[in-house]
PDB file of C-alpha atoms in Angstrom:
ATOM      1  CA  UNK Z   1     108.255 102.776  93.804  1.00 57.00           C
ATOM      2  CA  UNK Z   2     105.676 103.190  96.517  1.00 67.00           C
ATOM      3  CA  UNK Z   3     105.525  99.499  97.494  1.00 69.00           C
ATOM      4  CA  UNK Z   4     109.002  99.727  99.023  1.00 72.00           C
ATOM      5  CA  UNK Z   5     107.625 101.900 101.814  1.00 76.00           C
ATOM      6  CA  UNK Z   6     104.709  99.556 102.413  1.00 78.00           C
ATOM      7  CA  UNK Z   7     107.062  96.562 102.550  1.00 76.00           C
ATOM      8  CA  UNK Z   8     109.371  98.243 105.075  1.00 78.00           C
ATOM      9  CA  UNK Z   9     106.423  99.388 107.186  1.00 83.00           C
ATOM     10  CA  UNK Z  10     105.004  95.854 107.162  1.00 81.00           C
ATOM     11  CA  UNK Z  11     108.338  94.438 108.376  1.00 79.00           C
ATOM     12  CA  UNK Z  12     108.544  97.116 111.069  1.00 82.00           C
ATOM     13  CA  UNK Z  13     104.975  96.421 112.198  1.00 85.00           C
ATOM     14  CA  UNK Z  14     105.584  92.671 112.452  1.00 81.00           C
ATOM     15  CA  UNK Z  15     108.758  93.191 114.507  1.00 82.00           C
ATOM     16  CA  UNK Z  16     107.032  95.628 116.877  1.00 86.00           C
ATOM     17  CA  UNK Z  17     104.250  93.101 117.434  1.00 86.00           C
ATOM     18  CA  UNK Z  18     106.795  90.330 118.028  1.00 83.00           C
ATOM     19  CA  UNK Z  19     108.829  92.463 120.453  1.00 85.00           C
ATOM     20  CA  UNK Z  20     105.732  94.074 122.000  1.00 89.00           C
ATOM     21  CA  UNK Z  21     107.658  97.358 121.966  1.00 89.00           C
ATOM     22  CA  UNK Z  22     109.207  99.909 119.630  1.00 86.00           C
ATOM     23  CA  UNK Z  23     112.265 100.265 121.912  1.00 89.00           C
ATOM     24  CA  UNK Z  24     115.160 100.184 119.410  1.00 86.00           C
ATOM     25  CA  UNK Z  25     117.354  97.485 120.973  1.00 87.00           C
ATOM     26  CA  UNK Z  26     114.472  95.135 121.804  1.00 88.00           C
ATOM     27  CA  UNK Z  27     112.815  95.812 118.472  1.00 81.00           C
ATOM     28  CA  UNK Z  28     115.977  95.043 116.481  1.00 83.00           C
ATOM     29  CA  UNK Z  29     116.563  91.829 118.415  1.00 85.00           C
ATOM     30  CA  UNK Z  30     112.991  90.735 117.629  1.00 82.00           C
ATOM     31  CA  UNK Z  31     113.359  91.722 114.000  1.00 80.00           C
ATOM     32  CA  UNK Z  32     116.552  89.681 113.631  1.00 84.00           C
ATOM     33  CA  UNK Z  33     115.394  86.696 115.682  1.00 82.00           C
ATOM     34  CA  UNK Z  34     114.992  84.613 112.571  1.00 79.00           C
ATOM     35  CA  UNK Z  35     117.606  84.513 109.820  1.00 79.00           C
ATOM     36  CA  UNK Z  36     114.958  84.180 107.114  1.00 83.00           C
ATOM     37  CA  UNK Z  37     111.862  86.384 107.170  1.00 82.00           C
ATOM     38  CA  UNK Z  38     108.792  86.571 104.939  1.00 80.00           C
ATOM     39  CA  UNK Z  39     108.113  90.001 103.473  1.00 78.00           C
ATOM     40  CA  UNK Z  40     105.809  91.492 100.864  1.00 77.00           C
ATOM     41  CA  UNK Z  41     107.687  89.901  97.954  1.00 82.00           C
ATOM     42  CA  UNK Z  42     108.523  86.488  99.384  1.00 83.00           C
ATOM     43  CA  UNK Z  43     111.233  85.265 101.690  1.00 85.00           C
ATOM     44  CA  UNK Z  44     114.323  87.282 102.533  1.00 87.00           C
ATOM     45  CA  UNK Z  45     117.362  86.751 104.717  1.00 89.00           C
ATOM     46  CA  UNK Z  46     119.657  89.017 106.675  1.00 88.00           C
ATOM     47  CA  UNK Z  47     122.724  89.973 104.690  1.00 90.00           C
ATOM     48  CA  UNK Z  48     125.650  92.361 104.856  1.00 89.00           C
ATOM     49  CA  UNK Z  49     128.513  90.803 106.786  1.00 90.00           C
ATOM     50  CA  UNK Z  50     130.582  90.288 103.626  1.00 84.00           C
ATOM     51  CA  UNK Z  51     130.310  93.967 102.686  1.00 84.00           C
ATOM     52  CA  UNK Z  52     129.783  95.834 105.943  1.00 85.00           C
ATOM     53  CA  UNK Z  53     130.733  93.460 108.766  1.00 88.00           C
ATOM     54  CA  UNK Z  54     127.162  93.087 110.024  1.00 89.00           C
ATOM     55  CA  UNK Z  55     123.950  91.583 108.657  1.00 88.00           C
ATOM     56  CA  UNK Z  56     121.628  94.594 108.679  1.00 84.00           C
ATOM     57  CA  UNK Z  57     120.075  94.337 105.213  1.00 84.00           C
ATOM     58  CA  UNK Z  58     117.065  92.142 104.598  1.00 83.00           C
ATOM     59  CA  UNK Z  59     117.614  90.785 101.092  1.00 88.00           C
ATOM     60  CA  UNK Z  60     115.441  88.562  98.897  1.00 88.00           C
ATOM     61  CA  UNK Z  61     113.327  88.864  95.782  1.00 89.00           C
ATOM     62  CA  UNK Z  62     112.563  92.415  94.771  1.00 85.00           C
ATOM     63  CA  UNK Z  63     110.584  94.074  92.000  1.00 85.00           C
ATOM     64  CA  UNK Z  64     112.583  95.070  88.929  1.00 88.00           C
ATOM     65  CA  UNK Z  65     111.384  98.362  87.498  1.00 89.00           C
ATOM     66  CA  UNK Z  66     112.105 100.045  84.167  1.00 93.00           C
ATOM     67  CA  UNK Z  67     111.287 103.595  83.263  1.00 93.00           C
ATOM     68  CA  UNK Z  68     109.108 103.670  80.148  1.00 93.00           C
ATOM     69  CA  UNK Z  69     107.722 106.897  78.725  1.00 95.00           C
ATOM     70  CA  UNK Z  70     108.624 108.649  81.965  1.00 94.00           C
ATOM     71  CA  UNK Z  71     106.762 106.153  84.161  1.00 92.00           C
ATOM     72  CA  UNK Z  72     108.125 103.374  86.360  1.00 88.00           C
ATOM     73  CA  UNK Z  73     106.811  99.985  85.258  1.00 90.00           C
ATOM     74  CA  UNK Z  74     107.193  96.669  87.044  1.00 89.00           C
ATOM     75  CA  UNK Z  75     108.766  94.199  84.612  1.00 93.00           C
ATOM     76  CA  UNK Z  76     109.646  91.209  86.830  1.00 91.00           C
ATOM     77  CA  UNK Z  77     110.680  90.025  90.273  1.00 88.00           C
ATOM     78  CA  UNK Z  78     114.374  89.286  90.597  1.00 91.00           C
ATOM     79  CA  UNK Z  79     116.412  87.587  93.298  1.00 92.00           C
ATOM     80  CA  UNK Z  80     118.886  90.015  94.827  1.00 91.00           C
ATOM     81  CA  UNK Z  81     120.531  87.053  96.605  1.00 91.00           C
ATOM     82  CA  UNK Z  82     121.133  85.280  93.285  1.00 93.00           C
ATOM     83  CA  UNK Z  83     122.538  88.498  91.847  1.00 93.00           C
ATOM     84  CA  UNK Z  84     124.861  88.861  94.838  1.00 93.00           C
ATOM     85  CA  UNK Z  85     126.043  85.264  94.416  1.00 92.00           C
ATOM     86  CA  UNK Z  86     127.239  86.195  90.927  1.00 96.00           C
ATOM     87  CA  UNK Z  87     128.407  89.786  91.457  1.00 96.00           C
ATOM     88  CA  UNK Z  88     129.313  90.321  95.112  1.00 94.00           C
ATOM     89  CA  UNK Z  89     133.050  90.616  94.437  1.00 94.00           C
ATOM     90  CA  UNK Z  90     132.482  93.291  91.794  1.00 95.00           C
ATOM     91  CA  UNK Z  91     130.034  95.131  94.064  1.00 94.00           C
ATOM     92  CA  UNK Z  92     132.583  95.028  96.895  1.00 92.00           C
ATOM     93  CA  UNK Z  93     135.242  96.468  94.550  1.00 94.00           C
ATOM     94  CA  UNK Z  94     132.989  99.321  93.398  1.00 94.00           C
ATOM     95  CA  UNK Z  95     131.923 100.122  96.946  1.00 90.00           C
ATOM     96  CA  UNK Z  96     135.559 100.087  98.076  1.00 90.00           C
ATOM     97  CA  UNK Z  97     136.538 102.372  95.178  1.00 95.00           C
ATOM     98  CA  UNK Z  98     133.809 104.794  96.312  1.00 94.00           C
ATOM     99  CA  UNK Z  99     134.894 104.628  99.957  1.00 90.00           C
ATOM    100  CA  UNK Z 100     131.681 102.943 101.083  1.00 85.00           C
ATOM    101  CA  UNK Z 101     133.144  99.894 102.846  1.00 77.00           C
TER     102      UNK Z 101
END
């Protein structure tokens, strides 16, 4: 869905303003300065150490979309963090089985 790009661009813009540069190392440090960050759909936190060894994914509430009559439709907002609390072990197993960890 198109709002994903707008959300990522908004996060990038805020970090560039905070860092006062788009230099990758400085920018990333500014972006990760806080553990919890507001984004277009609410609050999110850095995540990933359990799966990848480093927290490089900003995870929070995210729109849930279903395809109906060939069109994507927003049906709710769901907490990815809550989902991970319940299913992280299974996700880790599937990712390991696919060679993605």
